[in-house]
Amino acid sequence: MSPRTRPIPIITDDALTITGGAFSYGSTPALTEVNITVKPGEAMALIGPNGSGKSTLLKGVLGLIPLLEGSMGFGKSAESIGYLPQTEHIDPEFPVTLKQVVMMGRYRKMGLFSFPTSTDRAAVRKAIANVGLTNVANKRFGSLSGGQQQRGFLARALASEPGLLLLDEPFNGLDQPNRDALMQTLRQLKAAGVAIIVTTHDLELAREVCDTVLFVNGRQIAFGPKDDVLTLANLQEVFHEFQVEIDEHTVVVPGHEGH
Amino acid sequence: MNLLDSLTTAFALPFMGRALLVLIVLSVAAGVIGVFINLRGLEFLSDGLTHAVFPGLAAGFVFGGQGGVLIGALVAAAAATIVLTLMSNNRVTSDATTAIVLTAMFSIGVIIVSASPGRAGGLEQLLFGHLLTVTDSEAITTAVVAGVALVLVLLTFRRQVFRAFDPEGSAAAGYRRVSTELVLNVAIALVIVAASNAVGNLLVLAVLIVPGALSRLVTTKLGGLFAVAVGAAVFASWMGLALGFNISVVGGVDVPAGATVALSFVTLYAIALIVRVLRKGVNA
Ligand SMILES: Nc1ncnc2c1ncn2[C@@H]1O[C@H](COP(=O)(O)OP(=O)(O)OP(=O)(O)O)[C@@H](O)[C@H]1O
Ligand SMILES: [Mg+2]
């Protein structure tokens, strides 16, 4: 009995390829016409307004919701997928420490009867250090602040040493030093060959760490290298109900900075 | 024979040794599984399974005698587990409907036993068990059923912890949600079947739910929960059995030992609760 939920992967050289993809919760699709490729060492920014299907795409890639149409192919490196959900519903009284939560990221790598090895423990320690939480590693997870919990879940995703990393609004609720640290982490992961998909409302951030951009709004609006796709025309199509202001350096999408 | 003898040398008697052995196996299984019941908040489902198993016990008893109880209970438990697991996954019913259906099951069980005249005293035995008169073969089957439940949970231990803490995260990590839940529910059902045989269907819940709940009062360490739950269950079994022996064998009052065992579990829980309140205040 295989505990995997993902569909049988089509092996490709790219970390992830989706062709004509449509994803749904019930019978009506929440996101359609997805045609993307993410290569190892590349980061893709996934941008769209609230309810446009960003989280849906990540859940679809994970196999949490079904692929209604089209096909999905995974590279060999994407056998291990790390995931940072947008929101986590956890019991704040649940008796686990941060360290134990991050260790969950290693579970799939452990044998049925084996205890965590020194490799597992080292990976956990490193991931916790990476998100700057070493001093609270042995605290109960529920006693940490919201931002700390989010970084804890990021550490769990990192500890799984993923070939494909899916981050749903990872910069939300992070203070400036932690934003900078996360940017730095993402650059390091890319250099190590990890493929990354990151949803964000922050176009500046997309420009800074990402190589490609996918705009969605119920369907794919545009996909390609960031310089080709981050255009005023695309922004207006995606965020049509919003006024898009553009100046020399930044593109601001009103109503979305704080989300 | 005084109380101290009841706690020690009494267990040299074969029927007492057998009863203790059965309870120790049950305690280990129920302790570990009870922690997961607590962490997942499955007390209501456990209650439901207990009720649903009853008509199986009853039918097995009426048609197959003492030997038929286990088979009847297993059949009922299998059906109920699958139905309840699917129901909780698809949210097709409310807690109210579930409660109504399960109470109906329980009544059906009572009617089955009461309506079969050849089985006098059967109802009491099914409800309260017959701990002090279990046969060797009953002890063995009880231990095997509880042992299987324990093995199921130990084999899926990590994914059970992951699922209890973070359902979406565990599914994203590739653990199938329904199968993880089904394994735990089957294990719960097996403990209910095993414990129904020993302490009776009405008292199963004490054995199943008290150790896990008690451990949450005592520690916030994950590993500690399992140790405390198992330890408390074994200790409470020992005390309860000794008390039952003292009342019924020494005192000559006919009290089912299952009841004194259940009472012992609940008392230990009350003590843990009082100690905690005294130390930390009501809201801590
Ligand atoms: N669990 C669910 N069941 C049914 N429909 C859902 C579910 N989650 C999301 N949807 C629907 O799918 C669509 C896309 O939602 P999704 O969560 O992917 O948006 P998003 O782009 O991530 O938005 P946000 O910026 O608010 O995070 C929405 O119309 C939403 O109502
Ligand atoms: Mg979202």
Coordinates of C-alpha atoms and ligand atoms in Angstrom, one line a residue:
Chain A
M1 CA 0.0 0.0 0.0
S2 CA 1.6 3.2 -1.1
P3 CA 0.8 6.2 1.0
R4 CA 1.5 8.6 -1.9
T5 CA -1.4 10.8 -3.0
R6 CA 0.2 12.2 -6.0
P7 CA -0.6 11.0 -9.5
I8 CA 2.0 8.8 -11.1
P9 CA 4.5 11.3 -12.3
I10 CA 5.6 11.7 -15.8
I11 CA 9.4 12.1 -15.5
T12 CA 10.8 15.2 -17.3
D13 CA 14.1 17.1 -17.2
D14 CA 12.2 20.1 -15.9
A15 CA 11.2 20.2 -12.2
L16 CA 7.6 20.7 -13.1
T17 CA 5.7 20.9 -16.4
I18 CA 1.9 21.5 -16.6
T19 CA 0.2 21.3 -19.9
G20 CA -3.4 22.5 -20.4
G21 CA -3.9 22.1 -16.6
A22 CA -7.3 22.7 -14.9
F23 CA -7.8 22.2 -11.2
S24 CA -11.0 22.0 -9.3
Y25 CA -12.4 21.5 -5.8
G26 CA -15.8 20.3 -6.9
S27 CA -17.0 20.0 -10.5
T28 CA -16.4 23.5 -11.6
P29 CA -12.7 24.3 -12.2
A30 CA -11.1 27.0 -10.0
L31 CA -8.1 27.5 -12.3
T32 CA -7.8 26.6 -16.0
E33 CA -5.4 26.8 -19.0
V34 CA -2.2 26.4 -17.0
N35 CA 0.8 25.9 -19.2
I36 CA 4.0 26.3 -17.3
T37 CA 7.5 24.9 -16.9
V38 CA 9.7 25.3 -13.8
K39 CA 13.3 24.3 -14.2
P40 CA 15.7 23.2 -11.4
G41 CA 17.3 26.3 -9.9
E42 CA 14.6 28.5 -11.1
A43 CA 12.0 30.5 -9.1
M44 CA 8.5 31.3 -10.4
A45 CA 6.4 34.1 -9.0
L46 CA 2.7 33.2 -8.9
I47 CA 0.7 36.4 -9.0
G48 CA -3.0 37.2 -9.0
P49 CA -5.8 38.9 -7.0
N50 CA -7.6 37.2 -4.0
G51 CA -9.5 34.1 -5.1
S52 CA -7.6 33.9 -8.5
G53 CA -6.4 30.4 -8.0
K54 CA -2.9 30.8 -6.6
S55 CA -3.3 28.4 -3.6
T56 CA -5.3 26.2 -5.9
L57 CA -2.4 25.7 -8.2
L58 CA -0.1 24.7 -5.4
K59 CA -2.6 22.3 -4.0
G60 CA -3.1 20.8 -7.4
V61 CA 0.7 20.3 -7.8
L62 CA 0.7 18.5 -4.4
G63 CA -2.2 16.3 -5.4
L64 CA -4.4 17.7 -2.6
I65 CA -7.0 18.5 -5.3
P66 CA -7.5 16.8 -8.6
L67 CA -6.2 17.7 -12.0
L68 CA -9.4 18.0 -14.0
E69 CA -7.8 18.3 -17.4
G70 CA -4.4 18.4 -19.0
S71 CA -1.2 16.8 -17.6
M72 CA 1.4 17.3 -15.0
G73 CA 5.0 16.1 -15.3
F74 CA 7.6 16.1 -12.5
G75 CA 11.4 16.0 -12.8
K76 CA 13.4 13.5 -10.8
S77 CA 14.5 16.2 -8.4
A78 CA 10.8 17.0 -7.7
E79 CA 10.3 13.6 -6.1
S80 CA 10.5 15.5 -2.8
I81 CA 8.2 18.5 -2.6
G82 CA 8.3 21.0 0.2
Y83 CA 5.2 23.1 1.0
L84 CA 4.5 26.1 3.1
P85 CA 0.7 26.5 3.3
Q86 CA -0.9 30.0 3.3
T87 CA -2.7 29.3 6.5
E88 CA -2.4 26.4 9.0
H89 CA -5.1 25.4 11.3
I90 CA -3.4 23.9 14.2
D91 CA -4.4 23.3 17.8
P92 CA -2.3 25.8 19.9
E93 CA -2.2 23.3 22.8
F94 CA -0.9 20.4 20.7
P95 CA 2.0 18.9 22.6
V96 CA 4.8 19.2 20.1
T97 CA 8.0 21.3 20.1
L98 CA 9.2 23.3 17.2
K99 CA 11.9 20.8 16.7
Q100 CA 9.4 18.0 16.5
V101 CA 7.3 19.9 13.9
V102 CA 10.4 20.5 11.8
M103 CA 11.3 16.8 12.1
M104 CA 7.9 16.0 10.4
G105 CA 9.6 17.3 7.3
R106 CA 11.9 14.3 7.5
Y107 CA 9.3 11.6 8.1
R108 CA 9.0 10.6 4.5
K109 CA 12.7 10.0 4.3
M110 CA 12.7 7.7 7.4
G111 CA 12.3 4.0 7.4
L112 CA 9.3 2.4 9.0
F113 CA 11.1 1.2 12.1
S114 CA 14.1 3.5 12.2
F115 CA 14.5 6.4 14.6
P116 CA 15.8 9.8 13.4
T117 CA 19.4 9.5 12.4
S118 CA 22.2 12.0 12.9
T119 CA 21.5 13.1 9.3
D120 CA 17.9 13.8 10.1
R121 CA 18.8 15.7 13.3
A122 CA 21.4 17.8 11.5
A123 CA 18.9 18.7 8.7
V124 CA 16.4 19.8 11.3
R125 CA 19.0 21.8 13.2
K126 CA 20.1 23.5 10.0
A127 CA 16.6 24.3 8.8
I128 CA 15.8 25.8 12.2
A129 CA 18.9 27.9 12.2
N130 CA 18.1 29.0 8.6
V131 CA 14.9 30.6 9.8
G132 CA 16.5 32.0 12.9
L133 CA 14.6 30.1 15.5
T134 CA 17.4 28.1 17.2
N135 CA 16.7 29.8 20.5
V136 CA 13.1 28.5 20.6
A137 CA 13.7 25.1 19.1
N138 CA 12.5 23.2 22.2
K139 CA 9.5 25.4 22.9
R140 CA 6.0 24.1 22.3
F141 CA 5.0 25.1 18.8
G142 CA 1.7 26.6 19.8
S143 CA 3.4 28.9 22.2
L144 CA 5.3 30.6 19.4
S145 CA 4.1 33.8 17.7
G146 CA 2.3 33.8 14.4
G147 CA 5.4 34.9 12.4
Q148 CA 7.5 32.4 14.3
Q149 CA 5.1 29.5 13.5
Q150 CA 5.2 30.5 9.9
R151 CA 9.0 30.4 9.9
G152 CA 8.7 27.0 11.7
F153 CA 6.6 25.6 8.9
L154 CA 9.1 27.0 6.4
A155 CA 11.8 25.2 8.3
R156 CA 9.8 22.0 8.1
A157 CA 9.6 22.5 4.3
L158 CA 13.3 23.1 4.1
A159 CA 14.2 20.1 6.3
S160 CA 12.6 17.8 3.7
E161 CA 15.4 18.9 1.4
P162 CA 12.9 19.4 -1.5
G163 CA 13.7 19.5 -5.1
L164 CA 10.6 21.5 -5.6
L165 CA 9.5 24.1 -3.1
L166 CA 6.0 25.5 -3.0
L167 CA 5.6 28.6 -0.9
D168 CA 2.2 30.2 -0.4
E169 CA 2.6 33.8 0.6
P170 CA 5.7 33.2 2.6
F171 CA 6.5 36.8 3.1
N172 CA 3.1 37.5 4.8
G173 CA 3.5 38.6 8.3
L174 CA 7.3 38.6 8.3
D175 CA 9.2 41.6 9.6
Q176 CA 11.9 43.2 7.5
P177 CA 14.9 41.3 8.9
N178 CA 13.1 38.0 8.3
R179 CA 12.0 39.1 4.8
D180 CA 15.6 39.7 3.9
A181 CA 16.6 36.4 5.5
L182 CA 14.0 34.6 3.4
M183 CA 15.2 36.3 0.2
Q184 CA 18.7 35.2 1.0
T185 CA 17.5 31.6 1.7
L186 CA 15.6 31.5 -1.6
R187 CA 18.7 32.6 -3.5
Q188 CA 20.8 29.9 -1.8
L189 CA 18.2 27.2 -2.6
K190 CA 18.1 28.3 -6.3
A191 CA 21.9 28.1 -6.4
A192 CA 21.6 24.6 -5.0
G193 CA 19.3 23.6 -7.9
V194 CA 15.9 23.8 -6.1
A195 CA 12.9 24.8 -8.2
I196 CA 10.7 27.2 -6.4
I197 CA 7.1 28.5 -6.8
V198 CA 6.2 31.4 -4.6
T199 CA 2.8 33.1 -4.5
T200 CA 3.0 36.8 -3.7
H201 CA 1.2 40.1 -4.0
D202 CA 4.6 41.9 -3.9
L203 CA 5.8 42.6 -7.5
E204 CA 9.0 44.1 -6.2
L205 CA 9.9 40.8 -4.6
A206 CA 8.9 38.9 -7.7
R207 CA 11.3 41.0 -9.7
E208 CA 14.1 40.5 -7.1
V209 CA 14.2 36.7 -6.6
C210 CA 12.2 35.2 -9.4
D211 CA 13.1 34.2 -12.9
T212 CA 9.7 33.7 -14.3
V213 CA 6.2 35.0 -13.6
L214 CA 2.8 33.4 -13.8
F215 CA -0.2 35.7 -13.7
V216 CA -3.5 34.0 -13.0
N217 CA -7.1 35.1 -12.5
G218 CA -9.2 32.0 -12.6
R219 CA -7.2 31.0 -15.7
Q220 CA -3.6 31.6 -16.8
I221 CA -3.3 35.2 -18.0
A222 CA 0.4 35.2 -18.8
F223 CA 3.6 33.1 -18.2
G224 CA 7.2 33.7 -19.1
P225 CA 10.5 35.3 -18.1
K226 CA 9.7 38.1 -15.7
D227 CA 10.9 40.9 -18.0
D228 CA 8.5 39.8 -20.7
V229 CA 5.5 39.2 -18.4
L230 CA 5.7 42.0 -15.8
T231 CA 4.1 44.5 -18.2
L232 CA 1.5 47.2 -17.6
A233 CA -0.9 45.5 -20.0
N234 CA -0.7 42.2 -18.1
L235 CA -1.1 43.8 -14.8
Q236 CA -4.2 45.6 -15.9
E237 CA -5.7 42.5 -17.2
V238 CA -5.0 40.5 -14.0
F239 CA -6.0 43.2 -11.6
H240 CA -8.7 44.8 -13.7
E241 CA -10.8 45.8 -10.8
F242 CA -7.9 47.7 -9.4
Q243 CA -6.2 50.9 -10.4
V244 CA -2.6 50.0 -11.2
E245 CA -0.1 52.8 -10.5
I246 CA 3.2 52.7 -12.1
D247 CA 6.2 54.9 -11.6
E248 CA 9.8 54.7 -12.7
H249 CA 10.8 51.9 -10.2
T250 CA 7.9 50.2 -8.6
V251 CA 4.6 48.9 -9.5
V252 CA 2.0 49.1 -6.7
V253 CA -1.2 47.2 -6.7
P254 CA -3.5 49.0 -4.3
G255 CA -5.3 47.0 -1.8
H256 CA -2.9 44.1 -1.9
E257 CA 0.2 45.2 -0.1
G258 CA -1.1 44.2 3.3
H259 CA -2.7 40.9 2.4
Chain B
M1 CA -6.9 -11.7 53.5
N2 CA -6.3 -8.0 54.0
L3 CA -6.1 -5.2 51.5
L4 CA -2.4 -5.5 51.0
D5 CA -2.8 -9.1 50.1
S6 CA -5.4 -8.1 47.5
L7 CA -2.8 -5.9 45.9
T8 CA -0.1 -8.5 45.9
T9 CA -0.4 -12.2 46.6
A10 CA -4.0 -12.3 45.3
F11 CA -2.5 -12.1 41.8
A12 CA -0.9 -15.5 42.3
L13 CA -4.4 -17.0 42.0
P14 CA -4.8 -18.2 38.4
F15 CA -8.0 -16.2 37.6
M16 CA -6.5 -13.0 39.1
G17 CA -3.2 -13.5 37.1
R18 CA -5.2 -14.0 34.0
A19 CA -7.4 -10.9 34.6
L20 CA -4.3 -8.8 35.3
L21 CA -2.6 -10.0 32.1
V22 CA -5.6 -9.2 30.0
L23 CA -5.8 -5.7 31.6
I24 CA -2.1 -5.0 31.1
V25 CA -2.3 -5.8 27.4
L26 CA -5.4 -3.7 27.1
S27 CA -3.8 -0.9 29.1
V28 CA -0.8 -0.7 26.8
A29 CA -3.0 -0.7 23.6
A30 CA -5.6 1.6 25.1
G31 CA -2.9 4.0 26.5
V32 CA -1.2 4.5 23.2
I33 CA -4.4 4.7 21.2
G34 CA -6.1 6.8 23.8
V35 CA -3.4 9.5 23.4
F36 CA -4.3 9.7 19.7
I37 CA -8.0 9.7 20.5
N38 CA -7.4 12.7 22.7
L39 CA -5.1 14.5 20.2
R40 CA -7.6 14.0 17.4
G41 CA -10.7 14.7 19.5
L42 CA -12.2 11.3 18.6
E43 CA -14.0 10.7 21.9
F44 CA -17.4 11.0 20.2
L45 CA -16.4 8.6 17.4
S46 CA -15.1 6.2 20.1
D47 CA -18.3 6.4 21.9
G48 CA -20.2 5.7 18.7
L49 CA -18.0 2.7 17.8
T50 CA -18.7 1.3 21.3
H51 CA -22.4 1.6 20.9
A52 CA -22.2 0.2 17.4
V53 CA -20.3 -2.9 18.5
F54 CA -22.9 -3.8 21.1
P55 CA -25.5 -5.4 18.8
G56 CA -22.6 -7.4 17.3
L57 CA -21.6 -8.6 20.8
A58 CA -25.3 -9.4 21.6
A59 CA -26.0 -11.3 18.3
G60 CA -22.7 -13.2 18.7
F61 CA -23.6 -14.1 22.3
V62 CA -27.1 -15.2 21.5
F63 CA -26.2 -17.3 18.4
G64 CA -22.7 -18.5 19.4
G65 CA -22.5 -18.3 23.1
Q66 CA -19.3 -16.9 24.8
G67 CA -17.3 -18.0 21.8
G68 CA -19.5 -16.0 19.4
V69 CA -19.1 -12.7 21.1
L70 CA -15.7 -11.9 19.6
I71 CA -16.8 -12.8 16.1
G72 CA -20.0 -10.8 16.4
A73 CA -18.2 -7.8 17.8
L74 CA -15.5 -7.9 15.1
V75 CA -18.1 -8.0 12.3
A76 CA -20.1 -5.1 13.9
A77 CA -16.8 -3.2 14.5
A78 CA -15.7 -3.6 10.9
A79 CA -19.0 -2.3 9.5
A80 CA -19.2 0.6 11.9
T81 CA -15.6 1.6 11.4
I82 CA -15.9 1.8 7.7
V83 CA -19.3 3.7 7.9
L84 CA -18.0 6.2 10.5
T85 CA -14.7 6.8 8.7
L86 CA -16.5 7.5 5.4
M87 CA -19.1 9.6 7.2
S88 CA -16.6 11.8 9.0
N89 CA -14.6 12.3 5.7
N90 CA -17.6 13.3 3.7
R91 CA -19.5 15.2 6.4
V92 CA -22.7 13.6 5.2
T93 CA -24.3 13.6 8.6
S94 CA -24.4 15.7 11.7
D95 CA -23.3 14.6 15.2
A96 CA -27.0 14.4 16.1
T97 CA -27.9 11.8 13.4
T98 CA -24.8 9.8 14.3
A99 CA -25.9 9.8 18.0
I100 CA -29.4 8.8 17.1
V101 CA -28.3 5.9 14.9
L102 CA -25.9 4.6 17.5
T103 CA -28.3 4.8 20.3
A104 CA -30.7 2.7 18.1
M105 CA -27.9 0.2 17.6
F106 CA -27.4 -0.1 21.3
S107 CA -31.1 -0.6 21.9
I108 CA -31.2 -3.3 19.2
G109 CA -28.4 -5.1 21.1
V110 CA -30.3 -4.9 24.4
I111 CA -33.4 -6.3 22.7
I112 CA -31.5 -9.1 21.0
V113 CA -30.1 -10.4 24.3
S114 CA -33.2 -9.8 26.4
A115 CA -35.4 -11.6 23.8
S116 CA -33.5 -14.8 24.0
P117 CA -34.6 -16.6 27.1
G118 CA -31.8 -19.2 27.1
R119 CA -29.2 -16.6 27.8
A120 CA -30.1 -15.3 31.3
G121 CA -27.6 -13.0 32.8
G122 CA -26.1 -12.4 29.4
L123 CA -27.0 -8.8 29.3
E124 CA -25.2 -8.0 32.5
Q125 CA -22.1 -9.9 31.3
L126 CA -22.0 -8.0 28.0
L127 CA -22.4 -4.7 29.7
F128 CA -20.1 -5.2 32.6
G129 CA -17.8 -8.0 31.4
H130 CA -16.7 -11.0 33.5
L131 CA -13.2 -10.1 34.2
L132 CA -12.6 -12.6 37.1
T133 CA -14.0 -15.5 35.1
V134 CA -12.3 -15.1 31.8
T135 CA -11.1 -18.4 30.3
D136 CA -7.6 -19.0 29.0
S137 CA -8.8 -18.9 25.4
E138 CA -10.7 -15.7 26.0
A139 CA -7.6 -14.1 27.6
I140 CA -5.6 -15.1 24.6
T141 CA -8.1 -13.8 22.0
T142 CA -8.4 -10.5 23.9
A143 CA -4.7 -10.1 24.0
V144 CA -4.3 -10.9 20.4
V145 CA -7.0 -8.4 19.3
A146 CA -5.6 -5.6 21.5
G147 CA -2.1 -6.5 20.3
V148 CA -3.1 -6.2 16.6
A149 CA -4.6 -2.8 17.4
L150 CA -1.3 -1.7 19.1
V151 CA 0.8 -2.9 16.1
L152 CA -1.4 -1.0 13.6
V153 CA -0.8 2.2 15.5
L154 CA 2.9 1.6 16.0
L155 CA 3.4 0.9 12.3
T156 CA 1.8 4.2 11.4
F157 CA 3.0 6.1 14.4
R158 CA 4.6 9.0 12.6
R159 CA 1.8 9.6 10.1
Q160 CA -0.7 9.4 13.0
V161 CA 1.2 12.2 14.8
F162 CA 1.6 14.2 11.6
R163 CA -2.1 13.8 10.8
A164 CA -3.2 14.7 14.3
F165 CA -1.1 17.9 14.3
D166 CA -1.6 19.1 10.8
P167 CA -4.0 17.2 8.4
E168 CA -3.2 19.3 5.4
G169 CA 0.5 19.2 5.9
S170 CA 0.5 15.5 6.2
A171 CA -1.6 15.1 3.1
A172 CA 0.8 17.5 1.3
A173 CA 3.7 15.3 2.5
G174 CA 2.0 12.4 0.6
Y175 CA 0.3 10.6 3.5
R176 CA -3.1 9.5 2.4
R177 CA -5.6 11.0 4.8
V178 CA -8.4 8.4 4.6
S179 CA -6.1 5.5 5.0
T180 CA -4.3 7.1 8.0
E181 CA -7.7 7.7 9.6
L182 CA -9.0 4.3 8.8
V183 CA -6.0 2.6 10.4
L184 CA -6.6 4.5 13.7
N185 CA -10.3 3.9 13.6
V186 CA -9.8 0.2 13.1
A187 CA -7.3 0.2 16.0
I188 CA -9.9 1.9 18.2
A189 CA -12.5 -0.5 17.2
L190 CA -10.3 -3.5 17.9
V191 CA -9.5 -2.1 21.4
I192 CA -13.2 -1.7 22.0
V193 CA -13.8 -5.3 20.9
A194 CA -11.0 -6.6 23.1
A195 CA -12.1 -4.5 26.1
S196 CA -15.8 -5.3 25.7
N197 CA -14.9 -8.9 26.2
A198 CA -13.0 -8.1 29.4
V199 CA -14.5 -5.1 31.2
G200 CA -17.9 -5.0 29.3
N201 CA -19.2 -2.8 26.6
L202 CA -20.5 -0.1 29.0
L203 CA -17.2 0.4 30.7
V204 CA -14.9 0.3 27.6
L205 CA -14.9 4.1 27.3
A206 CA -13.2 4.5 30.7
V207 CA -10.3 2.3 29.6
L208 CA -10.1 3.9 26.2
I209 CA -10.5 7.6 27.0
V210 CA -9.3 8.2 30.5
P211 CA -5.5 7.4 30.0
G212 CA -5.1 9.8 27.1
A213 CA -7.1 12.5 28.8
L214 CA -5.1 12.0 32.0
S215 CA -1.8 12.2 30.2
R216 CA -2.7 15.6 28.8
L217 CA -3.2 16.9 32.4
V218 CA 0.2 15.6 33.4
T219 CA 2.6 16.5 30.6
T220 CA 3.0 18.6 27.4
K221 CA 5.8 16.4 26.0
L222 CA 4.7 14.2 23.2
G223 CA 6.8 11.2 24.3
G224 CA 5.7 11.8 27.9
L225 CA 2.0 11.5 26.9
F226 CA 2.4 7.9 25.8
A227 CA 4.4 6.9 28.8
V228 CA 2.0 8.5 31.3
A229 CA -1.1 7.1 29.5
V230 CA 0.3 3.5 29.5
G231 CA 1.7 3.8 33.0
A232 CA -1.6 5.2 34.4
A233 CA -3.7 2.6 32.7
V234 CA -1.6 -0.3 34.1
F235 CA -1.6 1.2 37.6
A236 CA -5.3 1.9 37.5
S237 CA -6.0 -1.7 36.3
W238 CA -4.0 -3.2 39.1
M239 CA -5.7 -1.0 41.7
G240 CA -9.2 -1.7 40.2
L241 CA -8.7 -5.4 40.0
A242 CA -7.4 -5.6 43.6
L243 CA -10.4 -3.6 44.7
G244 CA -12.8 -5.8 42.8
F245 CA -11.2 -8.9 44.3
N246 CA -11.5 -7.5 47.7
I247 CA -15.1 -6.7 47.4
S248 CA -16.4 -9.7 45.5
V249 CA -14.1 -12.6 46.5
V250 CA -13.1 -11.5 50.0
G251 CA -16.2 -9.5 50.9
G252 CA -18.6 -11.8 49.1
V253 CA -20.5 -9.0 47.4
D254 CA -21.2 -9.7 43.8
V255 CA -19.6 -6.7 42.0
P256 CA -18.2 -7.0 38.5
A257 CA -14.5 -6.3 38.6
G258 CA -14.9 -4.4 35.3
A259 CA -16.8 -1.8 37.3
T260 CA -14.1 -1.4 40.0
V261 CA -11.5 -1.2 37.2
A262 CA -13.5 1.6 35.4
L263 CA -14.0 3.4 38.7
S264 CA -10.2 3.1 39.4
F265 CA -9.5 4.7 36.0
V266 CA -11.9 7.6 36.7
T267 CA -10.6 8.1 40.2
L268 CA -7.0 8.4 39.0
Y269 CA -8.2 10.9 36.4
A270 CA -10.0 12.9 39.2
I271 CA -6.8 12.9 41.2
A272 CA -4.7 14.1 38.3
L273 CA -7.3 16.9 37.7
I274 CA -7.3 18.0 41.3
V275 CA -3.5 18.0 41.5
R276 CA -3.3 20.1 38.4
V277 CA -5.9 22.6 39.5
L278 CA -4.2 23.0 42.8
R279 CA -0.9 23.6 41.1
K280 CA -1.9 25.8 38.2
G281 CA -5.4 27.1 38.9
V282 CA -8.6 26.3 37.1
N283 CA -7.8 27.8 33.8
A284 CA -4.2 26.7 33.3
Ligands
LIG1 N1 -11.6 24.4 -0.2 C1 -12.3 25.0 -1.2 N2 -13.4 24.5 -1.6 C2 -14.1 25.0 -2.7 N3 -13.7 26.1 -3.3 C3 -12.5 26.7 -2.9 C4 -11.7 26.1 -1.9 N4 -10.6 26.9 -1.7 C5 -10.7 27.8 -2.6 N5 -11.8 27.7 -3.4 C6 -12.2 28.6 -4.5 O1 -11.2 28.5 -5.5 C7 -10.9 29.8 -6.0 C8 -9.5 30.1 -6.0 O2 -9.1 30.1 -4.6 P1 -7.6 30.2 -4.1 O3 -7.5 29.9 -2.7 O4 -6.7 29.4 -5.0 O5 -7.3 31.8 -4.3 P2 -5.9 32.6 -4.1 O6 -5.5 33.1 -5.4 O7 -4.9 31.7 -3.3 O8 -6.4 33.8 -3.2 P3 -5.7 34.6 -2.0 O9 -4.9 35.7 -2.6 O10 -6.9 35.1 -1.2 O11 -4.9 33.6 -1.2 C9 -11.8 30.8 -5.2 O12 -12.9 31.1 -6.0 C10 -12.2 30.0 -4.0 O13 -13.5 30.4 -3.7
MG2 MG -4.2 31.7 -1.5

